[in-house]
XYZ file of C-alpha atoms in Angstrom:
194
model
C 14.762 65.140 -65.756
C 17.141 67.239 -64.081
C 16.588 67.204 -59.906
C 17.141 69.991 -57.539
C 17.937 69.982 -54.178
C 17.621 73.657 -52.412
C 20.111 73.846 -49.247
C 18.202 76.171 -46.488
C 19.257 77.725 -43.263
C 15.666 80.005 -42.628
C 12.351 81.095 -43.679
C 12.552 79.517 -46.930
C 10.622 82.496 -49.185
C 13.205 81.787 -51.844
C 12.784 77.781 -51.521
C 8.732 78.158 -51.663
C 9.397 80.374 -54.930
C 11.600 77.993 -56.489
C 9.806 74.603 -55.673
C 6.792 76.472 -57.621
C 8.260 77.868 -60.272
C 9.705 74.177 -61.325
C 6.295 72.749 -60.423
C 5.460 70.756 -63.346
C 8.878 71.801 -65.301
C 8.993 69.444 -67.941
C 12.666 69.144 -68.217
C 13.542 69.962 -64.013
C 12.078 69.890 -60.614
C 12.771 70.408 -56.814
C 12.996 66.625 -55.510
C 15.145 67.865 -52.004
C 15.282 70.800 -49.645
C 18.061 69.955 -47.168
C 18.447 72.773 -43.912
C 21.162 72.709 -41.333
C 18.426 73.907 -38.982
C 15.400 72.256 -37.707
C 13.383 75.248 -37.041
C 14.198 76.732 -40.409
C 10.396 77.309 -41.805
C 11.402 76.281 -45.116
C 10.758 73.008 -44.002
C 7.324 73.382 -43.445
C 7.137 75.316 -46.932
C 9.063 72.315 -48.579
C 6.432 69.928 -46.666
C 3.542 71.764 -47.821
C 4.376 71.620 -51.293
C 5.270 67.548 -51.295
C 8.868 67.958 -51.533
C 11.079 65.796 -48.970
C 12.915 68.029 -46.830
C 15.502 66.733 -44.238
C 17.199 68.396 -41.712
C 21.137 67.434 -41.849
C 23.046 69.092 -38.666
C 25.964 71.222 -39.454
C 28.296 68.778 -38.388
C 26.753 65.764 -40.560
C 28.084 67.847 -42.915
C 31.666 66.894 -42.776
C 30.568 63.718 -43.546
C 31.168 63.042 -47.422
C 29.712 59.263 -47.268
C 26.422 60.399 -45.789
C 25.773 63.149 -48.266
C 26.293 62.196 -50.776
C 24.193 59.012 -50.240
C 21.501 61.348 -49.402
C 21.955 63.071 -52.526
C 22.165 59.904 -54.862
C 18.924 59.058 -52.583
C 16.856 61.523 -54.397
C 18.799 61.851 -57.740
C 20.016 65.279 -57.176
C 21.578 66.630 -60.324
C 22.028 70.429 -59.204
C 22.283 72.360 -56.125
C 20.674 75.683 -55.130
C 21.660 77.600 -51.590
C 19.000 79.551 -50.904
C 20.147 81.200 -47.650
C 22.031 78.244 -46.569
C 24.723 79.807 -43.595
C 27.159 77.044 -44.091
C 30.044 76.732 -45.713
C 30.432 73.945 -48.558
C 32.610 71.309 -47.983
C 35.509 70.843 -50.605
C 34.230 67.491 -51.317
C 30.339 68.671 -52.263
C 32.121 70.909 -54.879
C 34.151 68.761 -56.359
C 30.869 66.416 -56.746
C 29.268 69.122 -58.166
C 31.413 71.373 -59.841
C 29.307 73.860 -61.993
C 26.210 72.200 -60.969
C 26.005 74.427 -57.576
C 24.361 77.855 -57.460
C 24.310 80.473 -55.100
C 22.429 83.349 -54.079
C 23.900 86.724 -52.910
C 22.036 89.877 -51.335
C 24.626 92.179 -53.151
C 26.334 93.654 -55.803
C 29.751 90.855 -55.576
C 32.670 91.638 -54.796
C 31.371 94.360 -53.090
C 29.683 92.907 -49.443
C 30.657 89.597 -49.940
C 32.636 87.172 -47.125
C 32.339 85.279 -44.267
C 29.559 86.688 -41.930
C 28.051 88.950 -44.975
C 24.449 87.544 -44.905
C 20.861 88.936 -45.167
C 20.467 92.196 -42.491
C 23.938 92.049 -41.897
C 24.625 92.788 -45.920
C 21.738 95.102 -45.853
C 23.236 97.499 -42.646
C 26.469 98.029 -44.501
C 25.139 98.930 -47.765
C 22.723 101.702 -46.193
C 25.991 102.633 -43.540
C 27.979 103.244 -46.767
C 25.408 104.886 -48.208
C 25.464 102.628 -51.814
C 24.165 104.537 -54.514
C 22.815 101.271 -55.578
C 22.602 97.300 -54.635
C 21.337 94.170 -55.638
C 21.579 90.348 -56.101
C 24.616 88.234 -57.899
C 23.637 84.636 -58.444
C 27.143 82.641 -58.730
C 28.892 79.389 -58.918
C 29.716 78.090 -55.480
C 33.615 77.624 -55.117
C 36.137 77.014 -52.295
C 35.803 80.548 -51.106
C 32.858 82.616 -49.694
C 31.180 84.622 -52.515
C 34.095 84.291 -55.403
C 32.975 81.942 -57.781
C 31.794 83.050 -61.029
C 29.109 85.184 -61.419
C 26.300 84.577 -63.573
C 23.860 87.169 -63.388
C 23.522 90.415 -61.416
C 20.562 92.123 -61.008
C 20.214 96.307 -59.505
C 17.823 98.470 -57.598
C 18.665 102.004 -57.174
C 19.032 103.388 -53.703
C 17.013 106.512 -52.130
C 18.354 108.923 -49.073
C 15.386 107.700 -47.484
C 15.945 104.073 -47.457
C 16.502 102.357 -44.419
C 17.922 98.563 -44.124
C 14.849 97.221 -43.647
C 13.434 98.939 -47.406
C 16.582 97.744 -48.878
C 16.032 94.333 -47.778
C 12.521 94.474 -49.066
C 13.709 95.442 -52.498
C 16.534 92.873 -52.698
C 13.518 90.313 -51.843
C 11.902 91.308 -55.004
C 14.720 91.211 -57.165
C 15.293 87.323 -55.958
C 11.611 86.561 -56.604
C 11.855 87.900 -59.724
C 14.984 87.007 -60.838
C 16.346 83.359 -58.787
C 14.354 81.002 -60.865
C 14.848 81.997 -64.409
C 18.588 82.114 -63.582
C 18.676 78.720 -62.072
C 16.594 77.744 -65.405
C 19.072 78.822 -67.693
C 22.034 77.664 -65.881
C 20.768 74.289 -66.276
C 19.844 74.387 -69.313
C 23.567 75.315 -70.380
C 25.632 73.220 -67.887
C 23.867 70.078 -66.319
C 25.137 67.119 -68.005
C 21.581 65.754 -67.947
C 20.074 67.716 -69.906
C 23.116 68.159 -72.376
């Protein structure tokens, strides 16, 4: 069985939706939700649903021995960031090279970079007035928001829409969408279940 482990940085909507949509997944489930935060709330969602969740401060995270140990700890096969505000080490991609997914609240290349997360992606698409927006699910790689893309998925944008609709309706594109993505990418690339 292929393992999961969801990296987290907030509310953890995303997390919740993922641990249950791999809830009795034959072939894959969640077995790790890691957060850089200890009052990210997708610890408590991780905690209600059994899965271990640790909390692993931002600067444990230079620390290549002690992650991955944590990560052989629970058999992780795959990573998903799922609003996780760090930036991944070289050495965590190199572990897991095509075996790490990410989520973005926007049409890449367009509102990607450092600092270009959740409201603050959300603001500049409405400033520029975007005709339309969406999510791109991607490889993680060296550089913020330019790995390969695997999937891209669009909601067309109104005169009346204000950040906060936009982020509504890029919420329901990643509830809709995040899971089947992470299904298939698994499916095609994780050693384990070549």
């Amino acid at each position: 069985m292929t393992q999961i482990a969801i990296f987290v940085s907030g509310s953890g909507t995303n997390c919740e939706n993922i641990i249950r949509f791999f809830s009795g997944h034959p072939e894959i489930g969640v077995s790790l939700v890691v957060s850089n935060r200890a009052d990210a709330y997708a610890l408590v969602r991780a905690e209600r649903l059994s899965v271990p969740a640790v909390v692993v401060p931002k600067n444990d995270f230079s620390n290549e021995e002690k992650i991955l140990a944590l990560l052989r700890k629970y058999k992780v096969d795959f990573i998903v960031l799922a609003g996780f505000l760090l930036k991944i080490p070289p050495y965590l991609i190199e572990a897991y090279p095509r075996r790490m997914l990410n989520l973005h609240p926007a049409l890449l290349p367009k509102y990607g970079g450092k600092g270009m997360y959740g409201h603050h992606v959300h603001e500049a698409v409405w400033a520029a007035r975007e005709p339309e927006t969406g999510i791109t699910i991607h490889w993680v790689t060296a550089e913020y928001d330019r790995g390969p893309i695997l999937a891209q998925f669009r909601t067309q944008l109104l005169p009346s829409d204000t950040p906060e609709k936009i982020a509504a309706r890029i919420h329901e594109l990643e509830q809709q969408h995040f899971p089947q993505v992470i299904e298939a990418a698994i499916s095609s690339s994780c050693p384990c279940c070549a």
